[in-house]
Tab-separated table of N, CA and C in Angstrom:
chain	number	residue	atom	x	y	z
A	20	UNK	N	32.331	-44.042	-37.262
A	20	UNK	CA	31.028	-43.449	-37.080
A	20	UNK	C	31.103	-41.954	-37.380
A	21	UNK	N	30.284	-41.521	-37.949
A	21	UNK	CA	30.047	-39.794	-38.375
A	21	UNK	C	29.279	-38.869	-37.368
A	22	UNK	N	30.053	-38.429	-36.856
A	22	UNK	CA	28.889	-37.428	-35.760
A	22	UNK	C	28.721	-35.981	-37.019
A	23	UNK	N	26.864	-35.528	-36.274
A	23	UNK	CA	26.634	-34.412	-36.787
A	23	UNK	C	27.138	-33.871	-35.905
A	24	UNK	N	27.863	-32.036	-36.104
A	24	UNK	CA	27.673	-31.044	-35.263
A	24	UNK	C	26.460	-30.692	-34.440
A	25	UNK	N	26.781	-30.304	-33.083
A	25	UNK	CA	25.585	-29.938	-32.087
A	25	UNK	C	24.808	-28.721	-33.432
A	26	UNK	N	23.443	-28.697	-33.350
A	26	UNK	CA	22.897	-27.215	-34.086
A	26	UNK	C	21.968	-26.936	-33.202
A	27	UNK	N	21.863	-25.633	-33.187
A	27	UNK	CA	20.722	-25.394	-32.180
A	27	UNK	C	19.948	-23.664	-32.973
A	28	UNK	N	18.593	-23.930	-32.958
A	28	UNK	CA	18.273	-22.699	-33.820
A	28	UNK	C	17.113	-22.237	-32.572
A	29	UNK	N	17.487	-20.894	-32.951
A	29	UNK	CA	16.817	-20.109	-31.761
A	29	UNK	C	16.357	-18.720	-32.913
A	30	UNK	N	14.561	-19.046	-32.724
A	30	UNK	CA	13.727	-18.699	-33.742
A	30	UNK	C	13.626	-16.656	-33.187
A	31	UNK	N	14.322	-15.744	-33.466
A	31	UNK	CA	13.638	-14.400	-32.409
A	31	UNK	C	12.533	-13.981	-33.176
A	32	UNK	N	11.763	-13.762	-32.230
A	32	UNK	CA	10.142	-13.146	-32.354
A	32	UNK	C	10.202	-11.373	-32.595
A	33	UNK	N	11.554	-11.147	-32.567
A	33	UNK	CA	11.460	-9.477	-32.668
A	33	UNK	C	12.627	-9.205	-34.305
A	34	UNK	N	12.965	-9.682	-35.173
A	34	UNK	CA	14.200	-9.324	-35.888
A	34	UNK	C	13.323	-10.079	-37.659
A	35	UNK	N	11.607	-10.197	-37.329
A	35	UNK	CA	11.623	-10.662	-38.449
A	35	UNK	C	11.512	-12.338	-39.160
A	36	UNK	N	11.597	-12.483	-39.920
A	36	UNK	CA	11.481	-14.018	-40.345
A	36	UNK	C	13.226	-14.800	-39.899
A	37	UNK	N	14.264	-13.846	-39.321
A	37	UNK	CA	15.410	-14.174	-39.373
A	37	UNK	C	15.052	-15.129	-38.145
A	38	UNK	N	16.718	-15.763	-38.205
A	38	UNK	CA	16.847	-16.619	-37.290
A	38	UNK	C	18.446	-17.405	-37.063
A	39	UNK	N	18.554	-17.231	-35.742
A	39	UNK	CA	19.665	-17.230	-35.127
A	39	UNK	C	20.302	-18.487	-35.148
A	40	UNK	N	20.818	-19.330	-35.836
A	40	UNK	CA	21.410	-20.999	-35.726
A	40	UNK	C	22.870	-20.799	-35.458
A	41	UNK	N	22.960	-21.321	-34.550
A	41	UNK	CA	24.260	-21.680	-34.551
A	41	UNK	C	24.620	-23.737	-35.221
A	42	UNK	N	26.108	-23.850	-35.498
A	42	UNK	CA	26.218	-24.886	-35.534
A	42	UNK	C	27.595	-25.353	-35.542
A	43	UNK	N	28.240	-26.629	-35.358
A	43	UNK	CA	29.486	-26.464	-34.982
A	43	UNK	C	29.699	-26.275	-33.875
A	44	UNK	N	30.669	-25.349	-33.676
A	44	UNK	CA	31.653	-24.876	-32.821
A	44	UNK	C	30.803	-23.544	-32.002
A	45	UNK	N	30.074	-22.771	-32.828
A	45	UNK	CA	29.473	-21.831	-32.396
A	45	UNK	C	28.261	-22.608	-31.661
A	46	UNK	N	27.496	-23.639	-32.109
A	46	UNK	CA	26.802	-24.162	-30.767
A	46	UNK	C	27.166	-24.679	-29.904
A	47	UNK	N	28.208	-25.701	-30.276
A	47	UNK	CA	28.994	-26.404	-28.661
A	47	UNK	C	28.933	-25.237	-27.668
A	48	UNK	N	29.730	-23.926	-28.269
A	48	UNK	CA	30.105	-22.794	-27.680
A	48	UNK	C	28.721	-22.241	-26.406
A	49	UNK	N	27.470	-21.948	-27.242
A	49	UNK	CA	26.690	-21.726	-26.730
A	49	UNK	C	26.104	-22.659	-26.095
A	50	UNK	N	26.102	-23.520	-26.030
A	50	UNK	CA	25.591	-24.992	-25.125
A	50	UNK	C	26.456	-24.874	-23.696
A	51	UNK	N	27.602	-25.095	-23.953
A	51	UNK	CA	28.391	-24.808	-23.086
A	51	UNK	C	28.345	-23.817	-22.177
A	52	UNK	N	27.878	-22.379	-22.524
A	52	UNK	CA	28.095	-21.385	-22.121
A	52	UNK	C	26.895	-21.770	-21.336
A	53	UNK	N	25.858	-21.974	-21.867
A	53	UNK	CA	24.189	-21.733	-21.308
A	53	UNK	C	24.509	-22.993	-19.992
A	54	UNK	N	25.026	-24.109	-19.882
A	54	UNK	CA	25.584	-24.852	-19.008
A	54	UNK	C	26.137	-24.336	-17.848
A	55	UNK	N	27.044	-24.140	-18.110
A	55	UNK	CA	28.653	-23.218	-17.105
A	55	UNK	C	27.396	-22.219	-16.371
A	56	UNK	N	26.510	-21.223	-16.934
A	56	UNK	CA	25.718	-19.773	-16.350
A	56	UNK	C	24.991	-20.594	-15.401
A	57	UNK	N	24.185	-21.662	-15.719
A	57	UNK	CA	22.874	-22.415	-14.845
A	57	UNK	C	23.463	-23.175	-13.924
A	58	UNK	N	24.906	-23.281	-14.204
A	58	UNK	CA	25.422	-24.041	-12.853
A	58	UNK	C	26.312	-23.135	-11.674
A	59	UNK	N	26.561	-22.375	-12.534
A	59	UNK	CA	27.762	-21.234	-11.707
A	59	UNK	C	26.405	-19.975	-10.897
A	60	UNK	N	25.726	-19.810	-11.792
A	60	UNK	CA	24.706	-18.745	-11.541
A	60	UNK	C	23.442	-19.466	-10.812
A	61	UNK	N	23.421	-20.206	-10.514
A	61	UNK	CA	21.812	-20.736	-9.495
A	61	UNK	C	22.438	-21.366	-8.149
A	62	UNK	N	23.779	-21.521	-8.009
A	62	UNK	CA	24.647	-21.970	-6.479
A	62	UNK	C	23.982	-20.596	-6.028
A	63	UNK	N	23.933	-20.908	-4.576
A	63	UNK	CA	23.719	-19.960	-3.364
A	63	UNK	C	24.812	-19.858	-2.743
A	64	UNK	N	25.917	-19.521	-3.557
A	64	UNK	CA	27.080	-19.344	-2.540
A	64	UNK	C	28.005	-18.246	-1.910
A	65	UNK	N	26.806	-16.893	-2.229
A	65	UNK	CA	27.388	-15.789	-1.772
A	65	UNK	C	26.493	-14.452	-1.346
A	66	UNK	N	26.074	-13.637	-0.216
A	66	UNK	CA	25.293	-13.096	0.479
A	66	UNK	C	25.001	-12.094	-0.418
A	67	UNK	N	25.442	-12.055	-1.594
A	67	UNK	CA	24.706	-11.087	-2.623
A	67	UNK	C	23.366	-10.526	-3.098
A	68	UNK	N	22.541	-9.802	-2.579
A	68	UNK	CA	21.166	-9.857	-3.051
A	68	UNK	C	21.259	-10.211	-4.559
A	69	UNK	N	19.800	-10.519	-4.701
A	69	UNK	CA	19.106	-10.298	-6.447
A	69	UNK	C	19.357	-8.794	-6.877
A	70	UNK	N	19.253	-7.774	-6.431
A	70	UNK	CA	19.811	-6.847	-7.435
A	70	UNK	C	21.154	-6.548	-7.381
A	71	UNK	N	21.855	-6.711	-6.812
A	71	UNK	CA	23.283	-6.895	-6.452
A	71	UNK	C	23.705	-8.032	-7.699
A	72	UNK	N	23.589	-8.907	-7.680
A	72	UNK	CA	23.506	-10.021	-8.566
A	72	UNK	C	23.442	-10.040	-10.159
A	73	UNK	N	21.982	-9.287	-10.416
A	73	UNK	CA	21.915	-8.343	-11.516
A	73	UNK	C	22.276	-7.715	-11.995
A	74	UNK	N	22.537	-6.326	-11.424
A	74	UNK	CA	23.328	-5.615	-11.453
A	74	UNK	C	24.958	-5.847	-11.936
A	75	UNK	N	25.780	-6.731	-10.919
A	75	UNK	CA	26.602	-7.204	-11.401
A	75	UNK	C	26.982	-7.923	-13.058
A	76	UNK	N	25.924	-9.105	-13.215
A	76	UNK	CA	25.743	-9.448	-14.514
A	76	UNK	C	25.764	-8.454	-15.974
A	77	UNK	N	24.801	-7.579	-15.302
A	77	UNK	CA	24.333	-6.709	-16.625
A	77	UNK	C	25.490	-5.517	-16.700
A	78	UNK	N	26.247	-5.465	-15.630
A	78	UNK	CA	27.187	-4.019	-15.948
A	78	UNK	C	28.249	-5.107	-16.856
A	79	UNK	N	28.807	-6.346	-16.378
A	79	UNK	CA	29.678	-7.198	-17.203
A	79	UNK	C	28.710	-7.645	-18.808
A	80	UNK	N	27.903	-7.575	-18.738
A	80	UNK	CA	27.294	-8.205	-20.303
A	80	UNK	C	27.438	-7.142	-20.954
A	81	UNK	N	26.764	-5.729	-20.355
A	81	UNK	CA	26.871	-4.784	-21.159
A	81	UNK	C	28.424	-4.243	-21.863
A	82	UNK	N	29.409	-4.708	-20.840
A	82	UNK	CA	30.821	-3.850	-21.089
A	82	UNK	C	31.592	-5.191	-22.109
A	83	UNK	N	31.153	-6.135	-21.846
A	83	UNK	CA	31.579	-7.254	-23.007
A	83	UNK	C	30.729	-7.067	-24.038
A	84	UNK	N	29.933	-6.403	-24.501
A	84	UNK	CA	29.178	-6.311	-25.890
A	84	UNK	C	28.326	-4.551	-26.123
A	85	UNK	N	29.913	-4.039	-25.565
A	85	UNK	CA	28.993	-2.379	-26.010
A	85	UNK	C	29.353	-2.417	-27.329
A	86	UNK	N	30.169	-3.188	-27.957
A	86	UNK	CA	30.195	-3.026	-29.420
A	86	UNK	C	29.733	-3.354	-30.416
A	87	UNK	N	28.356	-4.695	-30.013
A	87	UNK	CA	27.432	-5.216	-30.757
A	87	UNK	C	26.489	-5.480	-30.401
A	88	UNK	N	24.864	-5.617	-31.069
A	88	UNK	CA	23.644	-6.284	-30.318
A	88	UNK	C	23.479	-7.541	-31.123
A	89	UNK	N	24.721	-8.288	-31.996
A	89	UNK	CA	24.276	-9.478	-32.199
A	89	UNK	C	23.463	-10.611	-31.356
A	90	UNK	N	22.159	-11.076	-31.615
A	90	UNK	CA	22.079	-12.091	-30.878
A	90	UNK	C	22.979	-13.068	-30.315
A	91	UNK	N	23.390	-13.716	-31.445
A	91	UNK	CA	24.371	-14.743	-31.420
A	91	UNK	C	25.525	-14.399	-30.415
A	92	UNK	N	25.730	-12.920	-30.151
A	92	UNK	CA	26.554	-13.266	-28.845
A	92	UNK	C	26.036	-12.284	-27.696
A	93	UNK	N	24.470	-12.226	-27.911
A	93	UNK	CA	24.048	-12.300	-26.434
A	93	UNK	C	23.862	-13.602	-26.142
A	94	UNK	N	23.316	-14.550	-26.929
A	94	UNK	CA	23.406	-15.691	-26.594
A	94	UNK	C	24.472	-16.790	-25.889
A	95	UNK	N	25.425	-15.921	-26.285
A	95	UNK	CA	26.833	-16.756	-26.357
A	95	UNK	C	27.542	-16.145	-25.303
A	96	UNK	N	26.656	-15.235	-24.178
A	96	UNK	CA	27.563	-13.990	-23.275
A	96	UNK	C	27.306	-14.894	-21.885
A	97	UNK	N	28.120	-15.232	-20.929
A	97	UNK	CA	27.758	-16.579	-19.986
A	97	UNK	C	26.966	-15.549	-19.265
A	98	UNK	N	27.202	-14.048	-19.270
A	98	UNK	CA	26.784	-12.905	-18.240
A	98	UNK	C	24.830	-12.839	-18.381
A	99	UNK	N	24.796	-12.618	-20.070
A	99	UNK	CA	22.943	-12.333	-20.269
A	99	UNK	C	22.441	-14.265	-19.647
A	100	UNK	N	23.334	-15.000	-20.020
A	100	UNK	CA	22.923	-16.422	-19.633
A	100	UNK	C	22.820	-16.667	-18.165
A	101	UNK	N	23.417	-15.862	-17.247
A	101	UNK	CA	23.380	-15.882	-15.867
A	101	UNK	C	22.143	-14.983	-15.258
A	102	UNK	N	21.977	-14.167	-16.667
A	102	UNK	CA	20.520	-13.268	-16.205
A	102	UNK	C	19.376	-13.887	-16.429
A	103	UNK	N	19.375	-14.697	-17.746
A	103	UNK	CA	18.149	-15.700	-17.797
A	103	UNK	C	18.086	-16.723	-16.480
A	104	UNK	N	19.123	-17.374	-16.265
A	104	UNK	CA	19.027	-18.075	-15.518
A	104	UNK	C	18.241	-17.852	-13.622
A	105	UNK	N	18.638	-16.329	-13.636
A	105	UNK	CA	17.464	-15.753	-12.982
A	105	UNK	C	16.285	-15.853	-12.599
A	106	UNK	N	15.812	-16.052	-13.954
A	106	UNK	CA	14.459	-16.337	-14.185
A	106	UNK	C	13.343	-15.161	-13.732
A	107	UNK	N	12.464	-15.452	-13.108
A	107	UNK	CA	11.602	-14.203	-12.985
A	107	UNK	C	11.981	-13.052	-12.423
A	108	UNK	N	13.273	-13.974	-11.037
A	108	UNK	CA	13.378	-12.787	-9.755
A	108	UNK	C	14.488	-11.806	-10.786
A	109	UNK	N	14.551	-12.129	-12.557
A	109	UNK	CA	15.464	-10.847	-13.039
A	109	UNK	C	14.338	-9.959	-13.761
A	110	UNK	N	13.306	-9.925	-13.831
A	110	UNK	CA	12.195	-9.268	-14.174
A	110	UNK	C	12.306	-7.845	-13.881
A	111	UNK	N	12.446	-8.128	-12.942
A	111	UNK	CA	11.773	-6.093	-11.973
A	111	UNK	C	13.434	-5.387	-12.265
A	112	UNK	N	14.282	-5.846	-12.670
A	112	UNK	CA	15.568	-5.204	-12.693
A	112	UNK	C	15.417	-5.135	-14.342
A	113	UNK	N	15.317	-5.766	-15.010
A	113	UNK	CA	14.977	-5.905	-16.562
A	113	UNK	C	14.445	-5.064	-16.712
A	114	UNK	N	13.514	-4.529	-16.199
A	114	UNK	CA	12.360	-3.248	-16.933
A	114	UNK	C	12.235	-2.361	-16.285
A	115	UNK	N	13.366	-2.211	-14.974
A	115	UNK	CA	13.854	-0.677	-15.057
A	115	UNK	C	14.855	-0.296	-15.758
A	116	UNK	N	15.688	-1.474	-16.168
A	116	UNK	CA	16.737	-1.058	-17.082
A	116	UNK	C	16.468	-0.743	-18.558
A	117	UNK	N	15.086	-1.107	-18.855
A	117	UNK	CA	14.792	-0.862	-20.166
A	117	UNK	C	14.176	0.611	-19.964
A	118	UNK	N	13.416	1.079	-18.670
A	118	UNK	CA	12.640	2.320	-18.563
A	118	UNK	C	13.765	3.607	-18.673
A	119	UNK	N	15.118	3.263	-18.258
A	119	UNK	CA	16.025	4.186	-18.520
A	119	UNK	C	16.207	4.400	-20.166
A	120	UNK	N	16.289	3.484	-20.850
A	120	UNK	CA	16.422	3.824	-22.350
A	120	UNK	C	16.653	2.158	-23.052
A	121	UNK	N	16.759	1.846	-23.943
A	121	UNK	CA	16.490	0.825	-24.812
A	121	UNK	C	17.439	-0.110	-24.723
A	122	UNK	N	17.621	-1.393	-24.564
A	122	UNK	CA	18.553	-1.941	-24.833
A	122	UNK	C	17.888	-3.233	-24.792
A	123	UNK	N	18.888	-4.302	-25.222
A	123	UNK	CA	18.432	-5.462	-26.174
A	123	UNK	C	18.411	-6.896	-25.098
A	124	UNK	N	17.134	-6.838	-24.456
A	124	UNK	CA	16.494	-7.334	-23.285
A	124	UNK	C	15.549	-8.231	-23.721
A	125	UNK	N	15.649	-7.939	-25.153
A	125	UNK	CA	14.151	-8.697	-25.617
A	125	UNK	C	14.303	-10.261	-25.604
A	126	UNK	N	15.514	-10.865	-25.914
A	126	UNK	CA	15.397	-12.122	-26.059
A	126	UNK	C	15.282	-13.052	-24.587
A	127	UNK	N	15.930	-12.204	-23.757
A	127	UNK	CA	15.764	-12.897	-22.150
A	127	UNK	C	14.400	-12.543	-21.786
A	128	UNK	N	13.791	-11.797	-22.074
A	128	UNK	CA	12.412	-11.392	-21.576
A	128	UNK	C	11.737	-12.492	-22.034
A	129	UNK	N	11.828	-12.506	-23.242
A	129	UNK	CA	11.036	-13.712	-23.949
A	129	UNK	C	11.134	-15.111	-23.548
A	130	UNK	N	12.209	-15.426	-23.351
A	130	UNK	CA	12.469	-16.887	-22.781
A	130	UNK	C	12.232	-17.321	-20.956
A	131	UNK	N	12.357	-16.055	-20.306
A	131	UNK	CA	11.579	-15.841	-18.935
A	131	UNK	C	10.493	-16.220	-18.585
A	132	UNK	N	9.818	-15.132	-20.141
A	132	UNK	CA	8.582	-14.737	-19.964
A	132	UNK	C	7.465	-15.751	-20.168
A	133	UNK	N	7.856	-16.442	-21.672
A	133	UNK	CA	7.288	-16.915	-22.615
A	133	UNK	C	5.863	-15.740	-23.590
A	134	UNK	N	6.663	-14.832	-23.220
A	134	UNK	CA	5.670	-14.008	-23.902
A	134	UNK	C	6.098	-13.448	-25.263
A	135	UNK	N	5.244	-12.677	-25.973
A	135	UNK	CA	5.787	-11.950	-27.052
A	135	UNK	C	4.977	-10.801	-27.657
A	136	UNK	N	4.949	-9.662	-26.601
A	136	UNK	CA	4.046	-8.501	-27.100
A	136	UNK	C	4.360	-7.638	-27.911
A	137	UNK	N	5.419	-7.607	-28.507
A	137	UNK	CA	6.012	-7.323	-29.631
A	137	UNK	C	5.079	-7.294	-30.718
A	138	UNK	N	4.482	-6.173	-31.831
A	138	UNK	CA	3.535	-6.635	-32.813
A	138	UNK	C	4.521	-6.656	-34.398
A	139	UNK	N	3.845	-7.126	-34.935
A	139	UNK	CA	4.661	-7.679	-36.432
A	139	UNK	C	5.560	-6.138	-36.717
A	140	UNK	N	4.708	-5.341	-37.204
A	140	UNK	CA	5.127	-3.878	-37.566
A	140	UNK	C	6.365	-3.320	-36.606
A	141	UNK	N	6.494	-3.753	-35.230
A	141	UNK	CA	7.032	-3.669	-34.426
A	141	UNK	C	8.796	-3.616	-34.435
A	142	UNK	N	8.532	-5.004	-35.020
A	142	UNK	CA	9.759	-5.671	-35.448
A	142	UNK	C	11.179	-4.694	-35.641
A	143	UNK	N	12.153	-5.125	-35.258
A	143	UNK	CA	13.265	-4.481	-35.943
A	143	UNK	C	13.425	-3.100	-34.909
A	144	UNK	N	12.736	-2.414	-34.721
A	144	UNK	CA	13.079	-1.239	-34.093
A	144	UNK	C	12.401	-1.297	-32.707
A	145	UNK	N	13.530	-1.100	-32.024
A	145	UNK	CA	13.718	-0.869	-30.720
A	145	UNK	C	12.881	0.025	-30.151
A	146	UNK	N	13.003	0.792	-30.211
A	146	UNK	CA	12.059	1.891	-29.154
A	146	UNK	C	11.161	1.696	-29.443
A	147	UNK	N	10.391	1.240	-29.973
A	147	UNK	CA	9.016	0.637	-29.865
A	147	UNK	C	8.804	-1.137	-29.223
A	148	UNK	N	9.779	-1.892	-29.900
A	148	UNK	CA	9.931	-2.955	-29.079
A	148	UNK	C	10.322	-2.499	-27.480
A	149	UNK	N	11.064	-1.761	-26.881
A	149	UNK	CA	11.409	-1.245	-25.662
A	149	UNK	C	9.589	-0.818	-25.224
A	150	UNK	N	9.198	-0.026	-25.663
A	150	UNK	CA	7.694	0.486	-25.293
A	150	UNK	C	6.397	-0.539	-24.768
A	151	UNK	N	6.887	-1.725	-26.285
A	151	UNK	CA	5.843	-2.765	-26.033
A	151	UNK	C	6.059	-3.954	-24.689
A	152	UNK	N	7.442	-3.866	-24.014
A	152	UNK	CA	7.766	-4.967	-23.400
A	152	UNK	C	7.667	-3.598	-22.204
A	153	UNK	N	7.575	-2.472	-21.919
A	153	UNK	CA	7.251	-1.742	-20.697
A	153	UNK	C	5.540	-1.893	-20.272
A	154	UNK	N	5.577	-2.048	-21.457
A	154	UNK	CA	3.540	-1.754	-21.500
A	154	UNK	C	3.154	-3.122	-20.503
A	155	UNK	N	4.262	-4.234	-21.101
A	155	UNK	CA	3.468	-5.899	-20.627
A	155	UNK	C	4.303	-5.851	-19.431
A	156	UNK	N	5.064	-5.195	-19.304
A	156	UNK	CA	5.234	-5.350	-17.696
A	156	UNK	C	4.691	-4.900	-16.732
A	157	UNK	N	4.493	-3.825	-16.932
A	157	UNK	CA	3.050	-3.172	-16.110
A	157	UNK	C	2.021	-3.634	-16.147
A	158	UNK	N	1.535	-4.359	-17.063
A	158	UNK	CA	0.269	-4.578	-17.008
A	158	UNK	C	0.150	-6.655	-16.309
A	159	UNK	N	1.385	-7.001	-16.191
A	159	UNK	CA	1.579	-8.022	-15.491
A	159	UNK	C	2.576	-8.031	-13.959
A	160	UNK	N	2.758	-6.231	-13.283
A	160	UNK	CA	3.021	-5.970	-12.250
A	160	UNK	C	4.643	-6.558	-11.665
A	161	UNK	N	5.414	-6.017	-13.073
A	161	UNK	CA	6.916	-5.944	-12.930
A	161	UNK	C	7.352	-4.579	-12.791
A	162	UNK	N	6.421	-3.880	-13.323
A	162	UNK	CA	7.330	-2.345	-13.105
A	162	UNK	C	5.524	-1.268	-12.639
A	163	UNK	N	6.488	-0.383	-12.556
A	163	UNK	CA	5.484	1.101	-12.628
A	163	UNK	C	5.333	1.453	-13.614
């Protein structure tokens, strides 16, 4: 019998007509990973607050990928996958961390959110994508 490789394509709403597929080994990878975060990261098994929690995550995601903003391995980081897995209660920590200065929040926002206030022109550059996802948080009462 012939198995296909797992593929999994993950369309981003901020980078353009591009688009992120993994397949192979690089999706098992990310399947896996997104697995391991939703099971390790949603146990209640330690008196840690939610920003404690956060916090934790995002100082480890950030220090495992200060050297790239590839999607493909925020996707692939079990740390940003433990922040999605969050879900809303990572919101209000998300967009103070973006109000300090820019960083690449957009794809967990989006999959949280299900939103995408991002406008076409937008695309590609950050500090304006950073601007447009401060604007929709305020105006849906995540931040100041």
């Amino acid at each position: 019998m012939i198995t296909t490789p797992t593929a999994i394509n993950i369309k981003s709403p901020y980078y353009g007509a591009a688009s992120t597929a993994f397949s192979g080994d690089e999706a098992d990878l990310v399947q896996s990973n997104f697995i391991k975060a939703l099971e390790h990261f949603t146990k209640t098994t330690t008196t840690e607050t939610l920003e404690q929690k956060f916090k934790r995550l995002s100082t480890n995601w950030k220090e495992d990928n200060k050297f790239s903003s590839r999607s493909s391995l925020l996707l692939s980081n079990i740390y940003y996958l433990g922040i999605i897995a969050m879900g809303q209660d990572a919101l209000p920590y998300i967009f103070e961390d973006l109000k300090k200065g820019p960083n690449h929040w957009f794809i967990a926002l989006a999959i949280i959110t299900g939103a995408n206030p991002v406008s076409e022109e937008s695309r590609g550059n950050i500090l304006a994508m950073t601007e447009a996802w401060i604007s929709w948080g305020k105006e849906h009462g995540y931040t100041s």
